[in-house]
mmCIF file of C-alpha atoms in Angstrom:
data_model
loop_
_atom_site.group_PDB
_atom_site.id
_atom_site.type_symbol
_atom_site.label_atom_id
_atom_site.label_comp_id
_atom_site.label_asym_id
_atom_site.label_seq_id
_atom_site.Cartn_x
_atom_site.Cartn_y
_atom_site.Cartn_z
ATOM 1 C CA MET X 1 -0.209 0.042 -0.091
ATOM 2 C CA THR X 2 0.896 3.334 -0.719
ATOM 3 C CA ILE X 3 1.642 5.989 1.417
ATOM 4 C CA GLU X 4 0.233 9.247 1.698
ATOM 5 C CA ILE X 5 1.892 12.646 2.976
ATOM 6 C CA THR X 6 -0.477 15.168 2.173
ATOM 7 C CA HIS X 7 -0.939 19.057 3.509
ATOM 8 C CA THR X 8 -2.917 21.892 3.236
ATOM 9 C CA ARG X 9 -3.571 24.690 5.068
ATOM 10 C CA ARG X 10 -7.787 23.263 5.386
ATOM 11 C CA GLU X 11 -6.463 20.012 7.022
ATOM 12 C CA GLY X 12 -3.110 20.450 8.144
ATOM 13 C CA THR X 13 -0.395 17.613 7.535
ATOM 14 C CA LEU X 14 -1.552 14.219 7.325
ATOM 15 C CA VAL X 15 -0.168 10.657 6.933
ATOM 16 C CA ASP X 16 -2.842 8.275 5.755
ATOM 17 C CA GLY X 17 -1.961 4.326 4.322
ATOM 18 C CA THR X 18 0.366 3.145 6.951
ATOM 19 C CA SER X 19 -0.475 -0.422 8.693
ATOM 20 C CA ARG X 20 0.738 -2.024 12.155
ATOM 21 C CA GLY X 21 4.323 -3.312 12.562
ATOM 22 C CA ASP X 22 5.944 -1.504 8.600
ATOM 23 C CA GLY X 23 7.828 0.554 10.522
ATOM 24 C CA SER X 24 6.379 3.692 9.575
ATOM 25 C CA ALA X 25 5.338 4.479 13.567
ATOM 26 C CA GLU X 26 9.438 4.652 14.114
ATOM 27 C CA ILE X 27 10.131 7.443 11.756
ATOM 28 C CA LEU X 28 6.761 9.350 11.957
ATOM 29 C CA LYS X 29 7.733 9.590 15.873
ATOM 30 C CA LEU X 30 11.191 10.747 15.369
ATOM 31 C CA ARG X 31 11.558 15.082 15.837
ATOM 32 C CA GLU X 32 14.107 15.445 13.099
ATOM 33 C CA TYR X 33 12.367 16.690 10.070
ATOM 34 C CA GLY X 34 13.935 20.451 10.737
ATOM 35 C CA ARG X 35 11.947 23.621 11.238
ATOM 36 C CA THR X 36 8.499 22.920 11.420
ATOM 37 C CA LEU X 37 8.564 18.925 12.165
ATOM 38 C CA ARG X 38 9.818 19.136 15.579
ATOM 39 C CA GLN X 39 7.236 17.228 17.105
ATOM 40 C CA PRO X 40 6.167 13.821 16.757
ATOM 41 C CA PHE X 41 2.859 12.913 14.195
ATOM 42 C CA ARG X 42 0.372 11.284 16.563
ATOM 43 C CA TRP X 43 -1.881 8.695 15.793
ATOM 44 C CA SER X 44 -5.566 10.201 15.807
ATOM 45 C CA ARG X 45 -8.779 7.278 15.837
ATOM 46 C CA THR X 46 -11.223 9.906 14.235
ATOM 47 C CA LEU X 47 -9.501 10.796 11.503
ATOM 48 C CA GLY X 48 -7.996 7.058 11.395
ATOM 49 C CA CYS X 49 -4.330 8.285 10.179
ATOM 50 C CA TRP X 50 -1.250 10.193 11.412
ATOM 51 C CA TYR X 51 -1.317 13.803 11.649
ATOM 52 C CA LEU X 52 1.105 16.761 12.508
ATOM 53 C CA PRO X 53 -0.294 18.657 15.832
ATOM 54 C CA HIS X 54 -0.585 22.504 15.023
ATOM 55 C CA SER X 55 0.025 22.073 10.991
ATOM 56 C CA ARG X 56 -3.990 23.243 10.053
ATOM 57 C CA ASP X 57 -4.057 26.906 9.047
ATOM 58 C CA HIS X 58 -0.203 27.160 8.221
ATOM 59 C CA ALA X 59 1.876 26.580 4.843
ATOM 60 C CA ALA X 60 3.936 23.207 5.245
ATOM 61 C CA TYR X 61 8.197 23.437 5.270
ATOM 62 C CA THR X 62 8.211 21.709 2.226
ATOM 63 C CA PRO X 63 11.845 20.427 2.820
ATOM 64 C CA SER X 64 10.870 18.712 6.439
ATOM 65 C CA LEU X 65 7.934 16.834 4.245
ATOM 66 C CA GLU X 66 10.472 15.838 1.308
ATOM 67 C CA LEU X 67 12.899 14.903 4.314
ATOM 68 C CA LEU X 68 9.951 12.771 6.008
ATOM 69 C CA ALA X 69 9.013 11.017 2.692
ATOM 70 C CA GLN X 70 12.639 10.061 1.510
ATOM 71 C CA ARG X 71 12.899 8.164 5.426
ATOM 72 C CA LEU X 72 9.626 6.193 4.602
ATOM 73 C CA ARG X 73 11.180 5.539 1.038
ATOM 74 C CA ASP X 74 14.696 4.277 2.479
ATOM 75 C CA ALA X 75 12.773 2.189 5.087
ATOM 76 C CA GLY X 76 11.110 0.420 2.121
ATOM 77 C CA LEU X 77 7.824 2.097 1.732
ATOM 78 C CA ASP X 78 6.042 3.609 -1.387
ATOM 79 C CA THR X 79 5.546 7.436 -0.451
ATOM 80 C CA THR X 80 3.921 10.355 -2.058
ATOM 81 C CA LEU X 81 3.955 13.591 -1.148
ATOM 82 C CA THR X 82 1.016 16.162 -2.121
ATOM 83 C CA VAL X 83 1.248 19.899 -0.891
ATOM 84 C CA ASP X 84 -0.844 22.214 -1.478
ATOM 85 C CA ASN X 85 -0.586 25.884 0.504
ATOM 86 C CA ALA X 86 -3.624 27.277 -1.262
ATOM 87 C CA ASP X 87 -6.118 25.246 -0.101
ATOM 88 C CA ARG X 88 -7.297 26.430 3.237
ATOM 89 C CA ARG X 89 -10.175 27.772 5.227
ATOM 90 C CA THR X 90 -11.424 31.508 5.878
ATOM 91 C CA PHE X 91 -10.640 32.835 9.120
ATOM 92 C CA ALA X 92 -13.890 32.787 10.233
ATOM 93 C CA GLU X 93 -13.892 29.344 9.990
ATOM 94 C CA ALA X 94 -11.397 28.181 11.569
ATOM 95 C CA GLU X 95 -12.283 30.783 14.448
ATOM 96 C CA GLN X 96 -15.573 29.066 14.321
ATOM 97 C CA ASP X 97 -13.959 25.627 15.240
ATOM 98 C CA ARG X 98 -11.886 26.555 17.364
ATOM 99 C CA GLU X 99 -14.946 27.975 19.823
ATOM 100 C CA GLU X 100 -16.651 25.164 18.998
ATOM 101 C CA ARG X 101 -13.813 22.631 20.511
ATOM 102 C CA ALA X 102 -12.764 24.695 22.940
ATOM 103 C CA GLU X 103 -16.627 23.980 24.062
ATOM 104 C CA ALA X 104 -16.290 20.313 23.398
ATOM 105 C CA ARG X 105 -13.066 20.655 25.802
ATOM 106 C CA ALA X 106 -15.136 22.506 28.466
ATOM 107 C CA ASP X 107 -18.206 19.379 28.486
ATOM 108 C CA ARG X 108 -15.186 16.971 28.455
ATOM 109 C CA PHE X 109 -13.020 18.124 31.169
ATOM 110 C CA ALA X 110 -16.274 18.827 33.263
ATOM 111 C CA GLY X 111 -17.385 15.113 33.017
ATOM 112 C CA TYR X 112 -13.703 14.687 34.506
ATOM 113 C CA ALA X 113 -14.074 16.674 37.253
ATOM 114 C CA ASP X 114 -17.173 14.870 38.120
ATOM 115 C CA ASN X 115 -16.132 11.614 38.202
ATOM 116 C CA ALA X 116 -13.227 12.674 39.851
ATOM 117 C CA ALA X 117 -15.009 13.961 42.792
ATOM 118 C CA ARG X 118 -17.167 11.116 43.108
ATOM 119 C CA HIS X 119 -14.111 9.429 43.693
ATOM 120 C CA SER X 120 -12.664 10.986 46.096
ATOM 121 C CA GLU X 121 -15.703 11.447 48.569
ATOM 122 C CA ALA X 122 -16.226 7.718 48.562
ATOM 123 C CA ALA X 123 -12.639 6.923 49.023
ATOM 124 C CA TRP X 124 -12.954 9.404 51.880
ATOM 125 C CA LYS X 125 -15.882 7.825 53.297
ATOM 126 C CA ALA X 126 -14.386 4.512 53.185
ATOM 127 C CA SER X 127 -11.776 5.765 54.847
ATOM 128 C CA HIS X 128 -13.934 7.348 57.422
ATOM 129 C CA GLU X 129 -16.072 3.876 58.011
ATOM 130 C CA ILE X 130 -12.845 2.143 58.356
ATOM 131 C CA SER X 131 -11.394 5.336 61.250
ATOM 132 C CA GLU X 132 -14.614 4.481 63.022
ATOM 133 C CA ARG X 133 -13.235 1.170 64.599
ATOM 134 C CA PHE X 134 -10.527 3.173 66.302
ATOM 135 C CA ALA X 135 -13.230 6.387 67.302
ATOM 136 C CA PHE X 136 -11.911 5.914 71.163
ATOM 137 C CA GLY X 137 -8.159 5.322 70.578
ATOM 138 C CA GLN X 138 -7.911 1.698 71.055
ATOM 139 C CA PRO X 139 -4.428 0.661 70.099
ATOM 140 C CA ILE X 140 -3.131 -1.884 68.176
ATOM 141 C CA ILE X 141 -2.251 -4.672 70.791
ATOM 142 C CA ARG X 142 0.825 -6.498 69.731
ATOM 143 C CA GLY X 143 0.380 -10.462 70.049
ATOM 144 C CA HIS X 144 -3.192 -10.040 70.239
ATOM 145 C CA HIS X 145 -5.503 -12.147 67.568
ATOM 146 C CA SER X 146 -7.062 -8.868 66.496
ATOM 147 C CA GLU X 147 -3.498 -7.000 65.699
ATOM 148 C CA PRO X 148 -3.736 -7.964 61.751
ATOM 149 C CA ARG X 149 -6.879 -7.006 61.120
ATOM 150 C CA ALA X 150 -6.201 -4.012 62.707
ATOM 151 C CA LEU X 151 -3.254 -3.669 60.924
ATOM 152 C CA ARG X 152 -4.779 -4.095 57.522
ATOM 153 C CA ASP X 153 -7.665 -1.712 58.687
ATOM 154 C CA ARG X 154 -5.075 0.812 59.451
ATOM 155 C CA ALA X 155 -3.289 -0.113 56.082
ATOM 156 C CA ARG X 156 -6.618 0.235 54.371
ATOM 157 C CA MET X 157 -7.912 3.483 55.523
ATOM 158 C CA ASP X 158 -4.054 5.265 54.524
ATOM 159 C CA THR X 159 -4.711 4.032 51.279
ATOM 160 C CA SER X 160 -8.274 5.196 51.106
ATOM 161 C CA MET X 161 -7.260 8.607 51.933
ATOM 162 C CA ARG X 162 -4.426 9.135 49.916
ATOM 163 C CA LYS X 163 -6.752 8.025 47.196
ATOM 164 C CA SER X 164 -9.442 10.523 48.588
ATOM 165 C CA ILE X 165 -6.872 13.015 48.240
ATOM 166 C CA SER X 166 -5.361 12.273 45.027
ATOM 167 C CA GLU X 167 -8.743 12.201 43.657
ATOM 168 C CA GLY X 168 -8.964 15.421 44.600
ATOM 169 C CA ASP X 169 -6.297 17.255 42.965
ATOM 170 C CA ARG X 170 -7.418 15.517 39.593
ATOM 171 C CA ALA X 171 -11.042 16.618 40.218
ATOM 172 C CA GLN X 172 -9.532 20.723 40.846
ATOM 173 C CA HIS X 173 -7.056 19.973 38.081
ATOM 174 C CA TRP X 174 -10.042 19.599 35.163
ATOM 175 C CA ALA X 175 -12.133 21.494 37.606
ATOM 176 C CA ASP X 176 -9.624 24.472 36.125
ATOM 177 C CA ARG X 177 -9.062 23.377 32.518
ATOM 178 C CA GLU X 178 -13.110 23.508 32.186
ATOM 179 C CA LYS X 179 -13.071 27.219 33.525
ATOM 180 C CA ALA X 180 -10.385 27.823 31.259
ATOM 181 C CA ALA X 181 -11.360 25.950 28.440
ATOM 182 C CA ALA X 182 -15.179 27.663 28.728
ATOM 183 C CA ASN X 183 -13.720 31.162 29.224
ATOM 184 C CA TYR X 184 -11.746 30.967 26.005
ATOM 185 C CA GLU X 185 -13.891 32.866 23.471
ATOM 186 C CA GLN X 186 -14.026 35.546 26.736
ATOM 187 C CA LEU X 187 -10.458 35.776 26.534
ATOM 188 C CA ARG X 188 -10.098 35.455 22.920
ATOM 189 C CA THR X 189 -12.535 38.775 22.233
ATOM 190 C CA ASN X 190 -10.991 40.701 25.285
ATOM 191 C CA PRO X 191 -10.993 44.044 23.799
ATOM 192 C CA GLY X 192 -7.604 44.946 25.171
ATOM 193 C CA ARG X 193 -5.950 42.042 23.598
ATOM 194 C CA THR X 194 -7.700 42.190 20.539
ATOM 195 C CA LEU X 195 -6.283 45.897 19.917
ATOM 196 C CA ARG X 196 -3.165 44.145 20.765
ATOM 197 C CA ARG X 197 -3.559 41.549 18.098
ATOM 198 C CA LEU X 198 -4.562 43.871 15.705
ATOM 199 C CA ASP X 199 -1.290 46.080 16.273
ATOM 200 C CA THR X 200 0.583 42.925 15.202
ATOM 201 C CA LEU X 201 -1.256 41.712 12.536
ATOM 202 C CA ARG X 202 -1.201 45.372 11.266
ATOM 203 C CA ALA X 203 2.140 45.452 10.844
ATOM 204 C CA ASP X 204 2.587 42.174 9.401
ATOM 205 C CA LEU X 205 0.179 43.149 6.686
ATOM 206 C CA ARG X 206 2.410 46.163 6.488
ATOM 207 C CA ALA X 207 5.201 43.833 5.788
ATOM 208 C CA VAL X 208 4.174 41.608 3.234
ATOM 209 C CA GLU X 209 2.773 44.393 0.952
ATOM 210 C CA LYS X 210 6.509 45.154 1.266
ATOM 211 C CA TRP X 211 7.286 42.332 -0.192
ATOM 212 C CA GLN X 212 5.296 42.343 -2.612
ATOM 213 C CA ARG X 213 6.343 45.503 -4.069
ATOM 214 C CA GLY X 214 9.459 44.297 -3.709
ATOM 215 C CA GLU X 215 10.851 45.916 -0.896
ATOM 216 C CA SER X 216 12.492 45.182 2.585
ATOM 217 C CA ALA X 217 10.519 44.521 5.149
ATOM 218 C CA LYS X 218 12.019 43.180 9.063
ATOM 219 C CA GLY X 219 15.047 43.212 8.267
ATOM 220 C CA HIS X 220 14.818 40.523 5.021
ATOM 221 C CA SER X 221 13.473 40.966 1.053
ATOM 222 C CA ARG X 222 11.141 38.071 -0.366
ATOM 223 C CA ASN X 223 10.534 37.217 -3.937
ATOM 224 C CA PRO X 224 7.615 39.259 -4.725
ATOM 225 C CA ASP X 225 6.102 36.592 -7.336
ATOM 226 C CA ASP X 226 6.063 34.240 -4.360
ATOM 227 C CA PRO X 227 2.305 32.647 -4.060
ATOM 228 C CA GLU X 228 2.535 32.618 -0.167
ATOM 229 C CA LEU X 229 2.494 35.796 -0.096
ATOM 230 C CA THR X 230 -0.755 36.339 -1.309
ATOM 231 C CA ILE X 231 -2.460 33.709 0.227
ATOM 232 C CA ARG X 232 -0.546 35.552 3.556
ATOM 233 C CA HIS X 233 -2.179 39.043 2.623
ATOM 234 C CA GLU X 234 -5.513 37.213 2.284
ATOM 235 C CA GLU X 235 -5.179 35.377 5.458
ATOM 236 C CA LEU X 236 -4.354 38.909 7.279
ATOM 237 C CA THR X 237 -7.121 40.889 5.709
ATOM 238 C CA GLU X 238 -9.716 38.655 6.895
ATOM 239 C CA GLU X 239 -8.356 38.104 9.977
ATOM 240 C CA ILE X 240 -8.060 41.799 10.738
ATOM 241 C CA ALA X 241 -11.447 42.410 9.295
ATOM 242 C CA HIS X 242 -12.613 40.286 12.268
ATOM 243 C CA TRP X 243 -10.843 41.356 14.885
ATOM 244 C CA GLU X 244 -12.212 45.061 13.735
ATOM 245 C CA GLN X 245 -15.134 43.922 14.144
ATOM 246 C CA VAL X 246 -14.843 42.067 17.401
ATOM 247 C CA ILE X 247 -13.741 45.923 18.643
ATOM 248 C CA LYS X 248 -16.903 47.108 16.498
ATOM 249 C CA ASP X 249 -19.234 45.331 18.551
ATOM 250 C CA ALA X 250 -17.419 46.210 22.088
ATOM 251 C CA GLU X 251 -17.614 49.770 21.258
ATOM 252 C CA ALA X 252 -21.400 49.151 20.752
ATOM 253 C CA LYS X 253 -21.806 48.099 24.242
ATOM 254 C CA GLY X 254 -19.661 50.819 25.892
ATOM 255 C CA PHE X 255 -16.155 50.123 25.158
ATOM 256 C CA LYS X 256 -13.754 53.324 25.024
ATOM 257 C CA VAL X 257 -11.230 52.550 22.664
ATOM 258 C CA TRP X 258 -8.305 55.122 23.763
ATOM 259 C CA THR X 259 -5.975 57.455 21.710
ATOM 260 C CA ARG X 260 -3.432 60.127 22.181
ATOM 261 C CA ALA X 261 -6.638 62.389 20.850
ATOM 262 C CA ASP X 262 -8.194 61.891 24.093
ATOM 263 C CA PHE X 263 -5.176 63.290 26.146
ATOM 264 C CA LYS X 264 -3.156 65.949 27.199
ATOM 265 C CA ARG X 265 -0.205 66.794 29.743
ATOM 266 C CA GLY X 266 -1.633 67.302 33.233
ATOM 267 C CA ASP X 267 -5.262 65.325 32.455
ATOM 268 C CA PHE X 268 -5.081 61.946 34.517
ATOM 269 C CA VAL X 269 -5.360 58.187 33.126
ATOM 270 C CA LEU X 270 -7.197 55.178 35.280
ATOM 271 C CA HIS X 271 -4.549 52.503 35.025
ATOM 272 C CA ARG X 272 -5.232 49.317 36.511
ATOM 273 C CA GLY X 273 -7.289 50.686 39.187
ATOM 274 C CA THR X 274 -5.070 53.722 39.989
ATOM 275 C CA TRP X 275 -5.382 57.357 38.501
ATOM 276 C CA TYR X 276 -2.193 58.827 37.202
ATOM 277 C CA GLU X 277 -0.862 62.404 36.333
ATOM 278 C CA VAL X 278 -0.121 62.216 32.566
ATOM 279 C CA LEU X 279 3.181 63.465 32.024
ATOM 280 C CA ARG X 280 3.502 62.772 28.144
ATOM 281 C CA VAL X 281 1.102 61.961 25.535
ATOM 282 C CA ASN X 282 3.128 59.464 23.127
ATOM 283 C CA PRO X 283 1.760 57.134 19.825
ATOM 284 C CA LYS X 284 0.549 54.438 21.752
ATOM 285 C CA SER X 285 0.866 55.382 25.309
ATOM 286 C CA VAL X 286 1.277 57.492 27.912
ATOM 287 C CA THR X 287 3.976 58.500 30.312
ATOM 288 C CA ILE X 288 3.177 58.650 33.589
ATOM 289 C CA PRO X 289 5.160 58.309 37.026
ATOM 290 C CA HIS X 290 6.519 55.056 38.294
ATOM 291 C CA ILE X 291 3.684 52.409 39.019
ATOM 292 C CA SER X 292 5.469 51.838 42.081
ATOM 293 C CA ASN X 293 3.910 55.222 43.179
ATOM 294 C CA GLY X 294 0.659 53.856 43.103
ATOM 295 C CA THR X 295 0.811 51.222 46.085
ATOM 296 C CA GLY X 296 -1.726 52.192 48.500
ATOM 297 C CA LYS X 297 -3.357 55.043 46.649
ATOM 298 C CA SER X 298 -6.139 55.688 44.163
ATOM 299 C CA ILE X 299 -4.200 58.762 43.340
ATOM 300 C CA VAL X 300 -0.571 59.709 41.644
ATOM 301 C CA ARG X 301 0.395 62.874 41.190
ATOM 302 C CA THR X 302 3.981 64.256 39.197
ATOM 303 C CA ALA X 303 4.445 65.530 43.085
ATOM 304 C CA ASP X 304 4.250 62.179 44.665
ATOM 305 C CA ASP X 305 7.234 60.757 43.141
ATOM 306 C CA GLY X 306 9.233 58.743 45.389
ATOM 307 C CA TYR X 307 11.572 56.694 42.844
ATOM 308 C CA ASP X 308 13.846 59.739 41.651
ATOM 309 C CA GLY X 309 12.031 60.761 38.478
ATOM 310 C CA TRP X 310 11.275 56.600 37.221
ATOM 311 C CA THR X 311 8.411 56.777 35.067
ATOM 312 C CA SER X 312 5.846 53.801 33.626
ATOM 313 C CA THR X 313 4.129 54.009 29.986
ATOM 314 C CA ALA X 314 0.117 52.785 30.389
ATOM 315 C CA PRO X 315 -0.295 51.068 26.834
ATOM 316 C CA TYR X 316 -3.974 52.891 25.325
ATOM 317 C CA ASP X 317 -4.928 49.195 25.341
ATOM 318 C CA ASP X 318 -4.468 49.196 29.016
ATOM 319 C CA VAL X 319 -6.545 52.510 29.706
ATOM 320 C CA SER X 320 -9.954 52.529 31.412
ATOM 321 C CA GLY X 321 -10.566 56.144 32.335
ATOM 322 C CA ARG X 322 -9.819 59.671 31.834
ATOM 323 C CA ARG X 323 -9.733 63.200 33.708
ATOM 324 C CA SER X 324 -8.815 66.382 33.318
ATOM 325 C CA ALA X 325 -6.984 68.309 36.156
ATOM 326 C CA ASP X 326 -10.046 70.373 37.374
ATOM 327 C CA GLU X 327 -12.158 66.829 37.411
ATOM 328 C CA MET X 328 -9.638 65.259 39.814
ATOM 329 C CA GLN X 329 -9.046 68.255 42.098
ATOM 330 C CA PRO X 330 -11.739 66.744 44.703
ATOM 331 C CA ALA X 331 -11.048 63.654 44.708
ATOM 332 C CA ALA X 332 -7.080 64.649 44.983
ATOM 333 C CA GLN X 333 -8.011 67.173 48.040
ATOM 334 C CA ALA X 334 -10.247 63.936 49.616
ATOM 335 C CA GLN X 335 -6.710 61.808 49.653
ATOM 336 C CA ALA X 336 -4.975 64.169 51.037
ATOM 337 C CA ALA X 337 -7.358 65.066 53.772
#
């Protein structure tokens, strides 16, 4: 049977046509295939084939796959390689899939947590029932006919209690993972995170556009005719549009996107629960007195500096409020009093 290695952005890197004992598993589990194959392939019962984790929605590094194919051929296995980086799903489709998978993980982890909690309680009850025999402090009488049973009871009690603790730890572990999976979408669409993500994506898009014009970007140049640049441009454009819509939806619900136009020197900015006087307005942040000045205070002015003029910056995506000096005066007086 021919082994088929295929890669598309839509499905990722898959290896089909292997059979148990043909020697392919040992090769696929290696980590020696260069830049993008530093982790081994895994077997998927759902897909019925081997797959490379995290290869979906990414371009393949073809030399690594060619090396893998050659290793399989050297082992006497007929192998083909097909790479189609242009076959991809839209960013909206990929994001929807990620959200659905997170929901499925949350449900699965909740089940694991419930099972572990039940086992923990059952083990605790078993230990408690045994311990009741020693409720009045009856010691183990050495040499008495009851000694073997008492020793067994003590061992069983210890084993049950250890199992209860272990299962309790497992229940907490899976409960934490359930919470993380359930909060995936909320964290993913957090406006502050989204704004930072958009800055990175826009910088990446500008670099791609420079490469397409034959210019250097990020310290190097690329072939303007490389089809990968066209695909990457499409991906970035889609993703930027998606996250821009997330910000628009957040603004419709009352979220404020702060910019340098909202501040001037002498204003106060609310940063992580403390009001700081604005020392300077920058393109992406405001300069404020060092944040250590804010320990135990709700308002920090320039005159409150206790760190020899050291300053910090508050990025606009981490700002949650603004007041003028006049608006802040009553609160500042109340704090001084």
